[in-house]
Tab-separated table of C-alpha atoms in Angstrom:
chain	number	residue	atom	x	y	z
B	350	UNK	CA	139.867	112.436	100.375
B	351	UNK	CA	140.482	108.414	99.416
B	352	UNK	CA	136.799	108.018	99.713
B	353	UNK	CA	136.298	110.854	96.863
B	354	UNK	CA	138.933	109.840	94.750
B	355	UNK	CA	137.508	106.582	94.946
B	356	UNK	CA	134.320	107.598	94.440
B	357	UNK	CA	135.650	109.900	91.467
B	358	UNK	CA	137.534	107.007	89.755
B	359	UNK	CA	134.770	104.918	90.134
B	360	UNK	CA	132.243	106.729	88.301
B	361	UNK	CA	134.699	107.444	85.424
B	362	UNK	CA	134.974	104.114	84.875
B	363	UNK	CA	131.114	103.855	84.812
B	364	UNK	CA	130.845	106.085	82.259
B	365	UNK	CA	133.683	104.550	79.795
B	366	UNK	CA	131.702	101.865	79.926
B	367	UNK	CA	128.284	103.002	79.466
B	368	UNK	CA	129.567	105.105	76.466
B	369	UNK	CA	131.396	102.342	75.109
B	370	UNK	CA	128.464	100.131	74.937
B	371	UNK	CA	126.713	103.397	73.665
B	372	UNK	CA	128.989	103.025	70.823
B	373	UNK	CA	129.589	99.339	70.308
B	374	UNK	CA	133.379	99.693	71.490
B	375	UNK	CA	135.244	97.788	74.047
B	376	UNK	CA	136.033	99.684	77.356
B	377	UNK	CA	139.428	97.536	77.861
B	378	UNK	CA	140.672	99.929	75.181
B	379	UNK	CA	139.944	103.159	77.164
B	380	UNK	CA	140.839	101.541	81.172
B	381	UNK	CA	144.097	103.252	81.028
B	382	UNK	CA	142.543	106.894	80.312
B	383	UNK	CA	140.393	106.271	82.865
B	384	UNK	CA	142.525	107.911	85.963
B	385	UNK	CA	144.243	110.430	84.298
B	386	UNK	CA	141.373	112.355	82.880
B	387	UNK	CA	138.035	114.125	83.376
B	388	UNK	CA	134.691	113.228	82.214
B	389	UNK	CA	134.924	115.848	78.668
B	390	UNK	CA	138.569	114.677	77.632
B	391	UNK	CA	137.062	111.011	78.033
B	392	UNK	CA	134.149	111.462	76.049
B	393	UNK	CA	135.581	113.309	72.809
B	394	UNK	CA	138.794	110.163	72.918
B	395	UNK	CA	136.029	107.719	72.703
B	396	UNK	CA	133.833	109.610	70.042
B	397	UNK	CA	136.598	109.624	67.792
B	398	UNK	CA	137.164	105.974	68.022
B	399	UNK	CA	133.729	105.560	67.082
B	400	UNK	CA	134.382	107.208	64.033
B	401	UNK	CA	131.288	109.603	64.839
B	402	UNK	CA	131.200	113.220	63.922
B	403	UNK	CA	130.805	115.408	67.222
B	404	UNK	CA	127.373	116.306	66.982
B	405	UNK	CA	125.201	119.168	65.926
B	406	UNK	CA	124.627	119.997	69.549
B	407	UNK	CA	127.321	119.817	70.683
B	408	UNK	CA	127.058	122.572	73.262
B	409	UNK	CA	124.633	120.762	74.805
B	410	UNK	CA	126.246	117.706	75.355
B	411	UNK	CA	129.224	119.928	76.882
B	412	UNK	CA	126.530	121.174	79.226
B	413	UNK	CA	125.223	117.420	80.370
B	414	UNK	CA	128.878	116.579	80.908
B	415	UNK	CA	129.367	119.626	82.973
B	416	UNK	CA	126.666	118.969	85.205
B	417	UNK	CA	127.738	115.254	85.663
B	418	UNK	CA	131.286	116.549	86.610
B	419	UNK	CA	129.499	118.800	89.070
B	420	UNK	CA	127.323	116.093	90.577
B	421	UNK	CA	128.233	115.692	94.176
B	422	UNK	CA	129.359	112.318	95.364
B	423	UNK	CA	127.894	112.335	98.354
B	424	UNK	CA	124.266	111.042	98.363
B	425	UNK	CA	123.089	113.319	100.730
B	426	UNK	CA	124.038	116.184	98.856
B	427	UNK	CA	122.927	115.439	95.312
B	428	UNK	CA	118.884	116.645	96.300
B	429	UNK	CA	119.571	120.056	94.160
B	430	UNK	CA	121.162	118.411	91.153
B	431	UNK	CA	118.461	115.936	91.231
B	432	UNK	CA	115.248	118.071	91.664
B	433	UNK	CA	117.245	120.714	88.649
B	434	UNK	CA	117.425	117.246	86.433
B	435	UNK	CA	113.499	116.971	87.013
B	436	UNK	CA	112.408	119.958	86.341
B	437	UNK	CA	114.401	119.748	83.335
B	438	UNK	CA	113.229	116.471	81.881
B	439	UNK	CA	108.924	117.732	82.689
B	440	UNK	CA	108.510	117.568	79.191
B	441	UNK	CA	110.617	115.618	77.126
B	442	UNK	CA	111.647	111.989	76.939
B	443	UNK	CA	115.234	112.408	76.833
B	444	UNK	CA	117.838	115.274	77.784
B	445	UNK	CA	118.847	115.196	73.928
B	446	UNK	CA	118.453	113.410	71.300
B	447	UNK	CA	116.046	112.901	67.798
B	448	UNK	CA	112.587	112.829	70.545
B	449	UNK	CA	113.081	109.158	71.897
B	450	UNK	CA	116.373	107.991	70.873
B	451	UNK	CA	118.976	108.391	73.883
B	452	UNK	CA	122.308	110.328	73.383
B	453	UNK	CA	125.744	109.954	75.038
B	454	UNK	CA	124.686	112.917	77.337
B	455	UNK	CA	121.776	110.761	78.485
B	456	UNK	CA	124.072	108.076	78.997
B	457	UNK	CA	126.326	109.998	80.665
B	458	UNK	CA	124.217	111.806	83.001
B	459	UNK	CA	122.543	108.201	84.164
B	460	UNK	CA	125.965	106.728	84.787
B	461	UNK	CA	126.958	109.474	87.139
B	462	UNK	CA	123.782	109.410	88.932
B	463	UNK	CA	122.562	106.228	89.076
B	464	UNK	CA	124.461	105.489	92.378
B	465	UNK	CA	122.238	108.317	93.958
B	466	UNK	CA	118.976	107.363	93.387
B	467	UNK	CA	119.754	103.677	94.003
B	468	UNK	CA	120.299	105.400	97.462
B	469	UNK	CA	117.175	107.125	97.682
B	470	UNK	CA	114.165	105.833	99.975
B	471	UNK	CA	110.920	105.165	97.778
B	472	UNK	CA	109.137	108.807	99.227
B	473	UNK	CA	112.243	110.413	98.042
B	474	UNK	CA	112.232	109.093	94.482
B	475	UNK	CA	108.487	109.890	94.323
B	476	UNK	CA	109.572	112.999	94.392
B	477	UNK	CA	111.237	112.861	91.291
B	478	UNK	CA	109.091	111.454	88.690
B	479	UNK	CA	110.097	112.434	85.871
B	480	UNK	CA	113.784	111.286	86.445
B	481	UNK	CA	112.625	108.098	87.578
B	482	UNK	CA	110.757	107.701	84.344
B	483	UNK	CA	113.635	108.913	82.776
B	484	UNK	CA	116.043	106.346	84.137
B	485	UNK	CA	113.654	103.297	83.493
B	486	UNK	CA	113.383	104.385	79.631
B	487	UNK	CA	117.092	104.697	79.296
B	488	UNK	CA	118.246	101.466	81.631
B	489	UNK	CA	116.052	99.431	79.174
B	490	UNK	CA	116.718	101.285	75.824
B	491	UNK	CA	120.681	101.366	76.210
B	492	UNK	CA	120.238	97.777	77.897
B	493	UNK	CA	122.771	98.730	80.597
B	494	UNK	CA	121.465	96.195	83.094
B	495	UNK	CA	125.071	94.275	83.432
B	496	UNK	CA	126.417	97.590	84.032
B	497	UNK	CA	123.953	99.293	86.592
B	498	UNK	CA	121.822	97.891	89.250
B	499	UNK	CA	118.146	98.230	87.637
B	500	UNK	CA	116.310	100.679	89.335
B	501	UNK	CA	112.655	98.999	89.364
B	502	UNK	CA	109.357	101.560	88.844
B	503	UNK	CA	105.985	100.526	89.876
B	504	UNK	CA	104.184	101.425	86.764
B	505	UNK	CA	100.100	101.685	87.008
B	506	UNK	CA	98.562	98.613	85.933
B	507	UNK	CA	96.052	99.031	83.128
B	508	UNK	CA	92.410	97.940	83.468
B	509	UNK	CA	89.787	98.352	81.416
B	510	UNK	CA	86.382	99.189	82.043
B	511	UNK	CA	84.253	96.402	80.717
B	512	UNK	CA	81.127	97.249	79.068
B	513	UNK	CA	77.992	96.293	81.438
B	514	UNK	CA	75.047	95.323	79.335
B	515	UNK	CA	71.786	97.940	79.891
B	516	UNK	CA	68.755	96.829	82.056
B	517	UNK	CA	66.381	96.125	79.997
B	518	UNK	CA	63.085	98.879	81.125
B	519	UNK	CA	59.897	97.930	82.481
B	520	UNK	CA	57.163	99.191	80.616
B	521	UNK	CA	53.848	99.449	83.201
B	522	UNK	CA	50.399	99.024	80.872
B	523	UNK	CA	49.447	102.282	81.353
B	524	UNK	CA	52.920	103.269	79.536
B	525	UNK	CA	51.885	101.135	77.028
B	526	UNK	CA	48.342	102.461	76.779
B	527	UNK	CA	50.592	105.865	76.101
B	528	UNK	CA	52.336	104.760	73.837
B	529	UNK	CA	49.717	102.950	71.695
B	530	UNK	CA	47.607	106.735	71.828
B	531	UNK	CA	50.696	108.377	70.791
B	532	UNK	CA	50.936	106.638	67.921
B	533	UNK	CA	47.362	106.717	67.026
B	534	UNK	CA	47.800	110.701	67.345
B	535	UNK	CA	50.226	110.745	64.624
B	536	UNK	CA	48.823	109.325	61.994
B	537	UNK	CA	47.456	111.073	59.076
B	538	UNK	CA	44.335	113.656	59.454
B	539	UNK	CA	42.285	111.331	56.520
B	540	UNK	CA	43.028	108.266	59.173
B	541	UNK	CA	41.456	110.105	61.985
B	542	UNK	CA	38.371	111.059	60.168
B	543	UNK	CA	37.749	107.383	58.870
B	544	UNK	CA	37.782	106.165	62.413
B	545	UNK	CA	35.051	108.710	63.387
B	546	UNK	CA	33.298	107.432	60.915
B	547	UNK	CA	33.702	103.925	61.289
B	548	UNK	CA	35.274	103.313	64.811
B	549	UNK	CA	34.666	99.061	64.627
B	550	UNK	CA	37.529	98.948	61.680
B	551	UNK	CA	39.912	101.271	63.743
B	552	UNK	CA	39.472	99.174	66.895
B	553	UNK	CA	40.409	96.556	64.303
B	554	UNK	CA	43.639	98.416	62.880
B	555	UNK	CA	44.614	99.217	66.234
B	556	UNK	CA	44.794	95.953	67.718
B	557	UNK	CA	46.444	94.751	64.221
B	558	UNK	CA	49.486	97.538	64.902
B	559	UNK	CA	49.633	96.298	67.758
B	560	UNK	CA	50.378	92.934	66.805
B	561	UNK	CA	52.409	94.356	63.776
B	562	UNK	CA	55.344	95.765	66.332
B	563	UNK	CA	58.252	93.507	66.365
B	564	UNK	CA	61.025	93.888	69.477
B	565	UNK	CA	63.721	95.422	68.754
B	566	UNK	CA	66.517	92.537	69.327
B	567	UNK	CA	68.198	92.033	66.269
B	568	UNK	CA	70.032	95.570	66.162
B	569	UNK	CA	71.896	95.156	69.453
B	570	UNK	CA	73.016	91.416	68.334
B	571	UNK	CA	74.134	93.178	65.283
B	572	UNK	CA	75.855	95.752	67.530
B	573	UNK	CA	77.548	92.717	69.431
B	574	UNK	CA	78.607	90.878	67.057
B	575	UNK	CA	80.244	94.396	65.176
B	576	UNK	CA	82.275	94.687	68.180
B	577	UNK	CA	83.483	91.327	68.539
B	578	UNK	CA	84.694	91.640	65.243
B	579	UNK	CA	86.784	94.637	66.022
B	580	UNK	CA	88.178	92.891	69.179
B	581	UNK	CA	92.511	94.047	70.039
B	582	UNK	CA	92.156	90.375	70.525
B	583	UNK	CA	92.203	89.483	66.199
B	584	UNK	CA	95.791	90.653	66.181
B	585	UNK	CA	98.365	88.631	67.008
B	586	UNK	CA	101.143	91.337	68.539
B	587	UNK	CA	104.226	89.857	69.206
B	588	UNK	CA	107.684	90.523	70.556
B	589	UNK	CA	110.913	90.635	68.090
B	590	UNK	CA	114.443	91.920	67.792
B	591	UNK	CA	115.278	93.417	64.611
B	592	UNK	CA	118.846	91.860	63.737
B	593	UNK	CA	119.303	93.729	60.546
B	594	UNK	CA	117.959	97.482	59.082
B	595	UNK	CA	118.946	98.693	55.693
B	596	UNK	CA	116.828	101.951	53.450
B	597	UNK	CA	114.727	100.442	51.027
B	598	UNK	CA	116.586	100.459	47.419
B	599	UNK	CA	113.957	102.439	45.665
B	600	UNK	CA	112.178	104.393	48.525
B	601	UNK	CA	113.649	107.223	50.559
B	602	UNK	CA	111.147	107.090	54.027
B	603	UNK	CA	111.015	103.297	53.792
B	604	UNK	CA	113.510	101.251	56.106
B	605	UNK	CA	113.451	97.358	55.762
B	606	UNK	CA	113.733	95.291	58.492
B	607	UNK	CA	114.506	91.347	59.755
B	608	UNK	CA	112.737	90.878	63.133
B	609	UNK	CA	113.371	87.642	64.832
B	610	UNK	CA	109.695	86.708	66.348
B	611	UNK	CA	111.039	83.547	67.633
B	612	UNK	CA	110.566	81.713	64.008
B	613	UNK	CA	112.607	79.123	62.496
B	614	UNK	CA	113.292	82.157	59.897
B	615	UNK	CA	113.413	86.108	60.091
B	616	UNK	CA	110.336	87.958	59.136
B	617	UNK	CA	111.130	91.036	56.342
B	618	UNK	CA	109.496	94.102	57.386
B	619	UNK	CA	109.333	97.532	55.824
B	620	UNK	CA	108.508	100.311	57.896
B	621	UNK	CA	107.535	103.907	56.813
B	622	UNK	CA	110.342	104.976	59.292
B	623	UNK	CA	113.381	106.402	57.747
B	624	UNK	CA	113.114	109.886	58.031
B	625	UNK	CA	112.704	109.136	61.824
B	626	UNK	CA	115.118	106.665	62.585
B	627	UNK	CA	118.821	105.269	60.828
B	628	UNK	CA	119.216	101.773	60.889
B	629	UNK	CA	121.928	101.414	63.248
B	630	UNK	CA	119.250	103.248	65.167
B	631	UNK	CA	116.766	99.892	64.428
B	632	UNK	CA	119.552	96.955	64.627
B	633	UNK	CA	119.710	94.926	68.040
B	634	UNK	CA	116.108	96.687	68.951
B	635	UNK	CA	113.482	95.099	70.577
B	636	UNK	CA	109.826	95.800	68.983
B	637	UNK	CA	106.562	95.370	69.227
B	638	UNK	CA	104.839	93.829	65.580
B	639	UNK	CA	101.887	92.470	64.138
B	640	UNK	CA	102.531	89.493	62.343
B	641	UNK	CA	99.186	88.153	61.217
B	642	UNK	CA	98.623	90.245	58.425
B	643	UNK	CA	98.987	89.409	55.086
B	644	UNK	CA	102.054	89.964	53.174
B	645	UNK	CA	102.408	92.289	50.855
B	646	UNK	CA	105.065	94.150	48.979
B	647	UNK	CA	105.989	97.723	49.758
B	648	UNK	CA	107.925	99.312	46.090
B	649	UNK	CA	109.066	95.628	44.913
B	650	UNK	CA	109.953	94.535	48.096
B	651	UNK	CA	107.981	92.042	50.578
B	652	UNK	CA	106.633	93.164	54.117
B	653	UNK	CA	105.206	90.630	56.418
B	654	UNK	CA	104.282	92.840	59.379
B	655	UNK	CA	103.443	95.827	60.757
B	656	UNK	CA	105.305	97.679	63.423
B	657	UNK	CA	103.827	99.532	66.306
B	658	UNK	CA	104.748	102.849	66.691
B	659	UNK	CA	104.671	106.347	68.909
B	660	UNK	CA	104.708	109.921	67.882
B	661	UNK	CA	104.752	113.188	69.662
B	662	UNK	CA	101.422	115.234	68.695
B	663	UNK	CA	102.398	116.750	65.236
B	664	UNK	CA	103.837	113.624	64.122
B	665	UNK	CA	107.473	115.204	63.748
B	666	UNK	CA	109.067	112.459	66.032
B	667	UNK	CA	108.333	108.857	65.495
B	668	UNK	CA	109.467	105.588	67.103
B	669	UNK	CA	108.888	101.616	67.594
B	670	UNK	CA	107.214	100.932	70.671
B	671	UNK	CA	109.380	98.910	73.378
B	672	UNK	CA	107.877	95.579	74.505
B	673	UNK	CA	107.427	94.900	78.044
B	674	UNK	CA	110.555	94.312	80.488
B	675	UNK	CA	111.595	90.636	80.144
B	676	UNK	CA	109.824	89.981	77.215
B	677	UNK	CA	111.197	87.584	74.290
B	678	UNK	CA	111.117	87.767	71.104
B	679	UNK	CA	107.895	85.833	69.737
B	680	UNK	CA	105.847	86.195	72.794
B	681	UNK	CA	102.269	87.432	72.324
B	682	UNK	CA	101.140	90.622	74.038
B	683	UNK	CA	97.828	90.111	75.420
B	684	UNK	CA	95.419	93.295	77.199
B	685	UNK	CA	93.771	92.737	80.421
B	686	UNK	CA	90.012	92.206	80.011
């Protein structure tokens, strides 16, 4: 019974702290709650010092925190609760949220199990897919890696096919011979008729055709050179952290943006995202940019990048794509091949 209250007290504070960072508050002001209370009572006394409204789904999130208080403590028996969390999370990103953006139930659920799958051999957590997937996105969104162990995936390495040039075909003589009587055959009727009549000048004509036919090189150097031009390799995609987000002062989707790329100054960005994303949402992200177009202003005000972005299939849900583990702001992203 030590070892479970242990165990108990010990996730608690787990989550106090992954909500507090959730919420930008300090978990020193919550460490005396911490024994005294369950997982619900601790969430709604640190949502009000957020000064955040409970949210819409709020039923939900009392569901998430249900399960977590439900969520055996002993490793061995957690296999249901796991496998239930998988099936659940099949087709979605997160457990709730606005499609990609984390919510405290995420947070709350990955503090309570995180201990679990740590424990897991690498068959077992093959197994679970979709919760491994699920607990890379949110360990790197929420940036809870001084909190929680980080619980490393082996992702599939992307290679590309490269593009082998075509053999070149033989063509025998007696192909050619074809070839040279096809296109005899297709001439004109009035062409025919003049070579029965005079068959010296179309031994003449033919030979000069035959002469006349150029190879066919320049088209596939054209070809080349067209798809060198559209090479991933012109843009210069680079890491940054957006310090700052505000809505533009004269456009209601627009969101403006500085993104540290490493600079000596902030780069200004404004991004077609607002009806996706706030900008507390945006602030303290890392993203993935272009930064060699050319500037431009967006209604009055000056954007000198482009953010990459996902969306779901009908384009309801829309987010920044995250750079690679690791990566700093200003370095280049570069595709194999």
């Amino acid at each position: 019974m030590a070892t479970n209250g242990t165990s108990d007290l010990k996730r608690k504070q787990g989550i106090v702290s992954s909500l507090c960072k959730h919420f930008s508050l300090d978990p020193k002001a919550f460490s005396s709650q911490v024994p005294g209370n369950d997982i619900k009572t601790l969430y709604i006394n640190i949502l009000k010092s957020s000064g955040k409204e409970s949210p819409q789904n709020n039923d939900e999130v009392m569901k998430w925190i249900a399960f977590a208080d439900s969520f055996p403590s002993d490793s061995k028996a957690c296999h249901g609760g796991l496998n239930e969390l998988n099936t659940d999370l099949a087709k979605k990103s997160v457990l709730l949220g606005n499609g990609f953006t984390p919510s405290e139930a995420d947070v709350i659920v990955f503090s309570v199990i995180h201990s679990s799958m740590i424990a897991l051999s690498t068959p077992e957590k093959e197994k679970l897919p979709h919760v491994m997937r699920w607990m890379d996105y949110i360990q790197n969104s929420e940036d809870l890696g001084a909190l929680f162990e980080k619980i490393l995936l082996e992702k599939p390495v992307f290679e590309p096919q490269i593009a082998k040039a075509a053999a070149k075909p033989e063509v025998t003589s007696s192909a050619k011979g074809t070839v040279q009587n096809t296109k005899i055959a297709d001439k004109p009727d009035t062409e025919k008729n003049a070579k029965k009549s005079d068959s010296a000048d179309a031994k003449k004509k033919a030979k000069g055709d035959k002469e006349a036919v150029p190879e066919k090189k320049a088209p596939e150097k054209e070809a080349s050179d067209k798809d060198k031009e559209l090479s991933v390799s012109l843009l210069n995609i680079q890491v940054g952290l957006i310090r700052k987000a505000w809505k533009h002062p004269s456009a209601d989707s627009l969101l403006v943006e500085e993104i540290d790329v490493g600079e000596a100054k902030v780069r200004q960005v404004v991004s077609g995202l607002a009806k996706y994303c706030s900008p507390e949402d945006l602030t303290n992200r890392r993203v993935v940019l272009i930064t060699n177009v050319k500037p431009g202003k967006l209604r009055d005000v000056m954007s000198e990048g482009l953010v990459l972005c996902a969306s779901n299939e009908d384009h309801t849900k829309v987010e920044p794509l995250l750079p690679p583990e690791g990566a700093k702001p200003g370095e280049c992203i570069s595709f194999s091949g």
